[in-house]
mmCIF file of C-alpha atoms in Angstrom:
data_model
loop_
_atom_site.group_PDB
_atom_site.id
_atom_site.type_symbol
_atom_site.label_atom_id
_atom_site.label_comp_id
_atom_site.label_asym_id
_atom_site.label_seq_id
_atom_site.Cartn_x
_atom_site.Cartn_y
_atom_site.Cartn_z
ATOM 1 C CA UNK A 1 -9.775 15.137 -7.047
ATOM 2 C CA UNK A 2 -8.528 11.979 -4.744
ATOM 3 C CA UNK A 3 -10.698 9.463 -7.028
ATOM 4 C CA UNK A 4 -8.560 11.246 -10.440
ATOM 5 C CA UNK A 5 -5.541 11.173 -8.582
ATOM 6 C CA UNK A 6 -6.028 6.971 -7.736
ATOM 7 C CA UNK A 7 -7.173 6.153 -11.001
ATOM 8 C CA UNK A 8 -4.655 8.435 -13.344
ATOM 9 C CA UNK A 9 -1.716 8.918 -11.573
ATOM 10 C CA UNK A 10 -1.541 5.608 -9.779
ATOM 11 C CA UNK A 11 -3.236 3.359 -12.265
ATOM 12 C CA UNK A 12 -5.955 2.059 -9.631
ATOM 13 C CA UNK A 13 -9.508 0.988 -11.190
ATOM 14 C CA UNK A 14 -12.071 2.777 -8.772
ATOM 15 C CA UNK A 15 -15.453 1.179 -8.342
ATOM 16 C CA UNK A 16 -18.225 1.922 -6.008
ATOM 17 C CA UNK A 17 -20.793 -0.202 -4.408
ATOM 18 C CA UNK A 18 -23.249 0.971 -2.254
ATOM 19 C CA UNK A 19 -26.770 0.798 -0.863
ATOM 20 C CA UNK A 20 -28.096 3.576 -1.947
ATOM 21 C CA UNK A 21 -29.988 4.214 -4.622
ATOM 22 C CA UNK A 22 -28.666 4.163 -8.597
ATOM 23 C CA UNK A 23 -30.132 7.815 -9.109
ATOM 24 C CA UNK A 24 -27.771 8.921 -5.898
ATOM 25 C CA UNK A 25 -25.066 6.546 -6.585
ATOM 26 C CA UNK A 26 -24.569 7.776 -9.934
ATOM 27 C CA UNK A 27 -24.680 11.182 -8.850
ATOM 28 C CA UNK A 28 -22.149 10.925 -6.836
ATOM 29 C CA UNK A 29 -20.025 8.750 -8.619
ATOM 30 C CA UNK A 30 -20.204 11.459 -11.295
ATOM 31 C CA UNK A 31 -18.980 14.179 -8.918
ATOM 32 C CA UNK A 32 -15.679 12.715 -7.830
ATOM 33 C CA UNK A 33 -14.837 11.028 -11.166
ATOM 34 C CA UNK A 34 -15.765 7.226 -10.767
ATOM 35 C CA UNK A 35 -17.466 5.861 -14.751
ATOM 36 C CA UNK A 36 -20.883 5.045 -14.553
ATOM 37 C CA UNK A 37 -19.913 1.704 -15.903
ATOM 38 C CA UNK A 38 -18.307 0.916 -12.618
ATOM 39 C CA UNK A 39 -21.008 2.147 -10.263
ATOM 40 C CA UNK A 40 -23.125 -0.816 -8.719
ATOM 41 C CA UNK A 41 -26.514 0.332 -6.343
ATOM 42 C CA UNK A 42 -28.633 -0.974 -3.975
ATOM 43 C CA UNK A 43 -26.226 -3.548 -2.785
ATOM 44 C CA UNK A 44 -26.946 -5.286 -0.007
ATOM 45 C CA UNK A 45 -24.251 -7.362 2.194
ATOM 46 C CA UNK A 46 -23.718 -10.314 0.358
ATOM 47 C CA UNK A 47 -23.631 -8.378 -3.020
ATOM 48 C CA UNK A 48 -20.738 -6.432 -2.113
ATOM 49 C CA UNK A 49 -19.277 -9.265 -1.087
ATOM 50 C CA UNK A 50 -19.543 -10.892 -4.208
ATOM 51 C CA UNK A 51 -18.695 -8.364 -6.138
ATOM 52 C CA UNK A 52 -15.146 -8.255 -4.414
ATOM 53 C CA UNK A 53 -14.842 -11.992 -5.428
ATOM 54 C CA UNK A 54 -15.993 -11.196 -9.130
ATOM 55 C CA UNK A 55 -13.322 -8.254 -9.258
ATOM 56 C CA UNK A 56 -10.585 -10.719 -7.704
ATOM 57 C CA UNK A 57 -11.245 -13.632 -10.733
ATOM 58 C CA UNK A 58 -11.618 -10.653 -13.198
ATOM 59 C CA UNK A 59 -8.011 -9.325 -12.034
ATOM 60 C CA UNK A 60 -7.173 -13.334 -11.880
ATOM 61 C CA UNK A 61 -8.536 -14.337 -15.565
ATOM 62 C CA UNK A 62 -6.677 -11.221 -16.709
ATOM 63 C CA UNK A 63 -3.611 -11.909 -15.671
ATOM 64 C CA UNK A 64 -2.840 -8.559 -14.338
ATOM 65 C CA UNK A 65 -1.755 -9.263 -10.957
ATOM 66 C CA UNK A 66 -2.766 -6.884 -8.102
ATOM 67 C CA UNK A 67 -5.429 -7.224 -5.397
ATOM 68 C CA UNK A 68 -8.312 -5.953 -4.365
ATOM 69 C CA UNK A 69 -9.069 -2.982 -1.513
ATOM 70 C CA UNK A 70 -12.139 -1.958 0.096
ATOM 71 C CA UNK A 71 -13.048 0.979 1.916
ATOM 72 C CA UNK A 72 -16.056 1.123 3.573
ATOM 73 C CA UNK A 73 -17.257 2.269 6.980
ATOM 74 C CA UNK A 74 -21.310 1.122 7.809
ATOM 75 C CA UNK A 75 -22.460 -2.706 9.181
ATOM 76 C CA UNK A 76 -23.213 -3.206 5.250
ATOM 77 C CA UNK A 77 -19.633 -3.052 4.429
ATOM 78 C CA UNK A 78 -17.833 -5.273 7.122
ATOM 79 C CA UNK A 79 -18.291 -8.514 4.562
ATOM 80 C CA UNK A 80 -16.872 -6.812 1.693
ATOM 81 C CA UNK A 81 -14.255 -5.192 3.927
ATOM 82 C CA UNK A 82 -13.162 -8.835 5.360
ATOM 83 C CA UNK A 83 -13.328 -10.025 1.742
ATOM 84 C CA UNK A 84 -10.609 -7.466 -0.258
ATOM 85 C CA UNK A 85 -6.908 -8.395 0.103
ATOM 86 C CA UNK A 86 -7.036 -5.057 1.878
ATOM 87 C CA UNK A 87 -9.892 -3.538 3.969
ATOM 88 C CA UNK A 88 -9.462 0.151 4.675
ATOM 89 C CA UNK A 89 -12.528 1.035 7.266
ATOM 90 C CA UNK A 90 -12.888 5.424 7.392
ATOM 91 C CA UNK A 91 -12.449 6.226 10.761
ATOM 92 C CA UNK A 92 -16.087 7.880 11.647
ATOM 93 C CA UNK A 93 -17.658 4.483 10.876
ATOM 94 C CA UNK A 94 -18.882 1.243 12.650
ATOM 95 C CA UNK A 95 -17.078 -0.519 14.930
ATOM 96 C CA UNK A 96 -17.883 -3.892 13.143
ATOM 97 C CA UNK A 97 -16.307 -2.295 9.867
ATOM 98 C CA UNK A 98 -12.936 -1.208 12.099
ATOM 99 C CA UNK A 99 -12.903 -4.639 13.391
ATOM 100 C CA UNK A 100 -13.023 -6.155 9.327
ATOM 101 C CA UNK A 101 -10.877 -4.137 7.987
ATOM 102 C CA UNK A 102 -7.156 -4.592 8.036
ATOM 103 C CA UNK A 103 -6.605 -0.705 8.473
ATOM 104 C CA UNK A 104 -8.421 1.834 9.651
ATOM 105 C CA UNK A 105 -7.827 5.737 8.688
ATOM 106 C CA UNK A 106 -8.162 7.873 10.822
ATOM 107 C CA UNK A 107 -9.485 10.908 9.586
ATOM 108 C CA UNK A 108 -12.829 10.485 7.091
ATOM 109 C CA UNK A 109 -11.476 11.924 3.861
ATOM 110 C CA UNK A 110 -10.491 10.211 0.959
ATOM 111 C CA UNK A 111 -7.600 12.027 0.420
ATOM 112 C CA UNK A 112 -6.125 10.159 3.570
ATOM 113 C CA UNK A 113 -6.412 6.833 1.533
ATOM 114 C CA UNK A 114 -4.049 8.554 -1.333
ATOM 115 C CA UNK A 115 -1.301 9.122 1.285
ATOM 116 C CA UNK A 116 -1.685 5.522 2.690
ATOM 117 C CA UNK A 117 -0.988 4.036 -0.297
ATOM 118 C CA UNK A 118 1.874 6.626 -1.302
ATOM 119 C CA UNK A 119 3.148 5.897 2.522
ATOM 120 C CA UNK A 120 2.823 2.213 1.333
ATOM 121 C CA UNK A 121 4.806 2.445 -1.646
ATOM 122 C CA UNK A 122 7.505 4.611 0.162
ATOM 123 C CA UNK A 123 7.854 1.238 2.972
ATOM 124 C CA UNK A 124 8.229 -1.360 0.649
ATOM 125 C CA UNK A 125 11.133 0.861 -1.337
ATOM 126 C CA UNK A 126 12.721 1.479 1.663
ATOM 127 C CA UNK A 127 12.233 -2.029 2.772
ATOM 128 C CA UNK A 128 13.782 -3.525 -0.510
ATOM 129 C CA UNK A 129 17.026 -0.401 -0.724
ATOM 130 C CA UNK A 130 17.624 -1.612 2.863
ATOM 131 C CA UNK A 131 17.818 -5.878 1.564
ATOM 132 C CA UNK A 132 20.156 -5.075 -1.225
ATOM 133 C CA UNK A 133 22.509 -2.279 1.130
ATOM 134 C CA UNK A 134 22.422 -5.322 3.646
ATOM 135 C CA UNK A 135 23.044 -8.094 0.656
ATOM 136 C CA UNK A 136 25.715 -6.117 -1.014
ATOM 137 C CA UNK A 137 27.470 -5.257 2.343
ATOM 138 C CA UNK A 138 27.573 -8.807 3.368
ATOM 139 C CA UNK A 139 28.317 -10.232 -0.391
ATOM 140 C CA UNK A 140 31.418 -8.280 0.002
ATOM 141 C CA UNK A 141 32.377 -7.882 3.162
ATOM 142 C CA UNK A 142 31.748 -11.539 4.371
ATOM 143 C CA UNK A 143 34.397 -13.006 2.415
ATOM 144 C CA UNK A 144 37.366 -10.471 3.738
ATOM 145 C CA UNK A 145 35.720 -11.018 7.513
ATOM 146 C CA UNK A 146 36.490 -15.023 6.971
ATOM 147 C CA UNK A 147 39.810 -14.415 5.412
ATOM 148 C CA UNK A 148 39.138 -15.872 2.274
ATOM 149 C CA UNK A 149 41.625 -13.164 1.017
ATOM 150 C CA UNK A 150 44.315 -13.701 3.618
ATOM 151 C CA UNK A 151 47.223 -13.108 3.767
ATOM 152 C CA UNK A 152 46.662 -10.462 1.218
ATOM 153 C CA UNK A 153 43.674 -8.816 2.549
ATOM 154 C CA UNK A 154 43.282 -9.031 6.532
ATOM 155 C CA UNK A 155 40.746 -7.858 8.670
ATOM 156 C CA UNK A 156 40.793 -7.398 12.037
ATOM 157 C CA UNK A 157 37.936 -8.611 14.534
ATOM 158 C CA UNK A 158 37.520 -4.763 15.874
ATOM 159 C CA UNK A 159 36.987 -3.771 12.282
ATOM 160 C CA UNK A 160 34.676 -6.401 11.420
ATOM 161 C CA UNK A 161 32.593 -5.950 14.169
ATOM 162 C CA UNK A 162 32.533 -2.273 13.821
ATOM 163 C CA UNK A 163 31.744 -2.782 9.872
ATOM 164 C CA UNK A 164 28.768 -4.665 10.901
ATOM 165 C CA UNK A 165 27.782 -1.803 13.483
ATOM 166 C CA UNK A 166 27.600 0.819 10.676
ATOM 167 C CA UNK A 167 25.941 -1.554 8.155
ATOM 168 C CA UNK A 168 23.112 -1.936 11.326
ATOM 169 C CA UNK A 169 22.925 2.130 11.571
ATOM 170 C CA UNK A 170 23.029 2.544 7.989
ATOM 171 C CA UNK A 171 19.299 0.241 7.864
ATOM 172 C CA UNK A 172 18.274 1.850 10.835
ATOM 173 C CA UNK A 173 18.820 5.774 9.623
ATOM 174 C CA UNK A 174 17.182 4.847 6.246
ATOM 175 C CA UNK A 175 14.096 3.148 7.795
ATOM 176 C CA UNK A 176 14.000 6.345 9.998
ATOM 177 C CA UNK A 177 13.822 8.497 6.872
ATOM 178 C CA UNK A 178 9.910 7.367 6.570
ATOM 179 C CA UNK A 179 9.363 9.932 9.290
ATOM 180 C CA UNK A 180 9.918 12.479 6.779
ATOM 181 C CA UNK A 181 7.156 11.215 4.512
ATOM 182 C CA UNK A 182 5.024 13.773 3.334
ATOM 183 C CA UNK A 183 2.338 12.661 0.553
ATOM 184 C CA UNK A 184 2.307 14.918 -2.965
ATOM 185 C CA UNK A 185 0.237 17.186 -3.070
ATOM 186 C CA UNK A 186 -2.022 16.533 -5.339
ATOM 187 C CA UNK A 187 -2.721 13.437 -3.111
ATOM 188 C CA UNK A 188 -4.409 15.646 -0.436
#
């Protein structure tokens, strides 16, 4: 269900790599929705590894843009992890993988990697409304602070200062309205 809800609702490409073996690999790939096309087994190391370089120039030749994530938690996948533009280690694995990845979840479902990235998404929105509420507060109130208006339009220093004060609590009580993040539902 997590694996459908990254590739179709999101528009991620899911891939696994692993070191076990193809007739497992596939199995499983085939029970939470990853193509068979995309499944690579008995990976060692160094082969995952690479293959997080060869999906990077892929994504790079294509011209699509984006990145590459990991998410891994054994020994095996602490190269691969430090390889993706963004290692997610599952929190029940290796310390070496925690250490290689650049975030670690804490519980061990997959589900929890759905909300990370909708958690993600939600920051950077919040992070670009609160630019343009700061840009278009200062694009306009800048000008009247400096008196480029006077004598026509005055403002006082009190009024300026508290303008600035609001502007300040208006970032602040947006940012704060992360802590009311709750992923969708069909993300769990």
């Amino acid at each position: 269900r997590t694996v459908r809800h990254l590739t179709e609702e999101l528009g991620l490409e899911v891939w696994m790599c692993t070191g076990d073996c193809s007739q497992t690999a596939l199995a499983i790939a085939a029970e939470v929705g990853i193509l068979a096309d995309r499944v690579r087994a008995e990976a060692l190391p160094k082969q995952k590894a690479d293959m997080v370089e060869q999906l990077r120039e892929a994504l790079t030749s294509s011209r699509r843009g984006g990145g590459v994530g990991v998410v891994g938690d054994g020994v095996n996948d602490a190269p691969a992890l430090a390889m993706g533009d963004v290692g997610v280690a599952i929190g029940a694995g290796t310390r070496l993988a925690m250490d290689a990845a650049d975030i670690v979840l804490v519980r061990s479902e997959l589900a929890t990697l759905a909300a990370y990235i909708h958690l993600s998404k939600d920051t950077v929105f919040t992070i670009r409304r609160n630019f343009l509420w700061a840009f278009v507060f200062n694009f306009c109130g800048l000008p009247v602070a400096a008196g480029l208006f006077y004598p026509r339009v005055v403002l006082p220093p009190l009024a300026a200062g508290l303008a600035m004060g609001l502007s300040s609590a208006l970032v602040v009580s947006s940012s704060l309205m992360l802590k009311r993040f709750r992923p969708p539902d069909r993300a769990r």
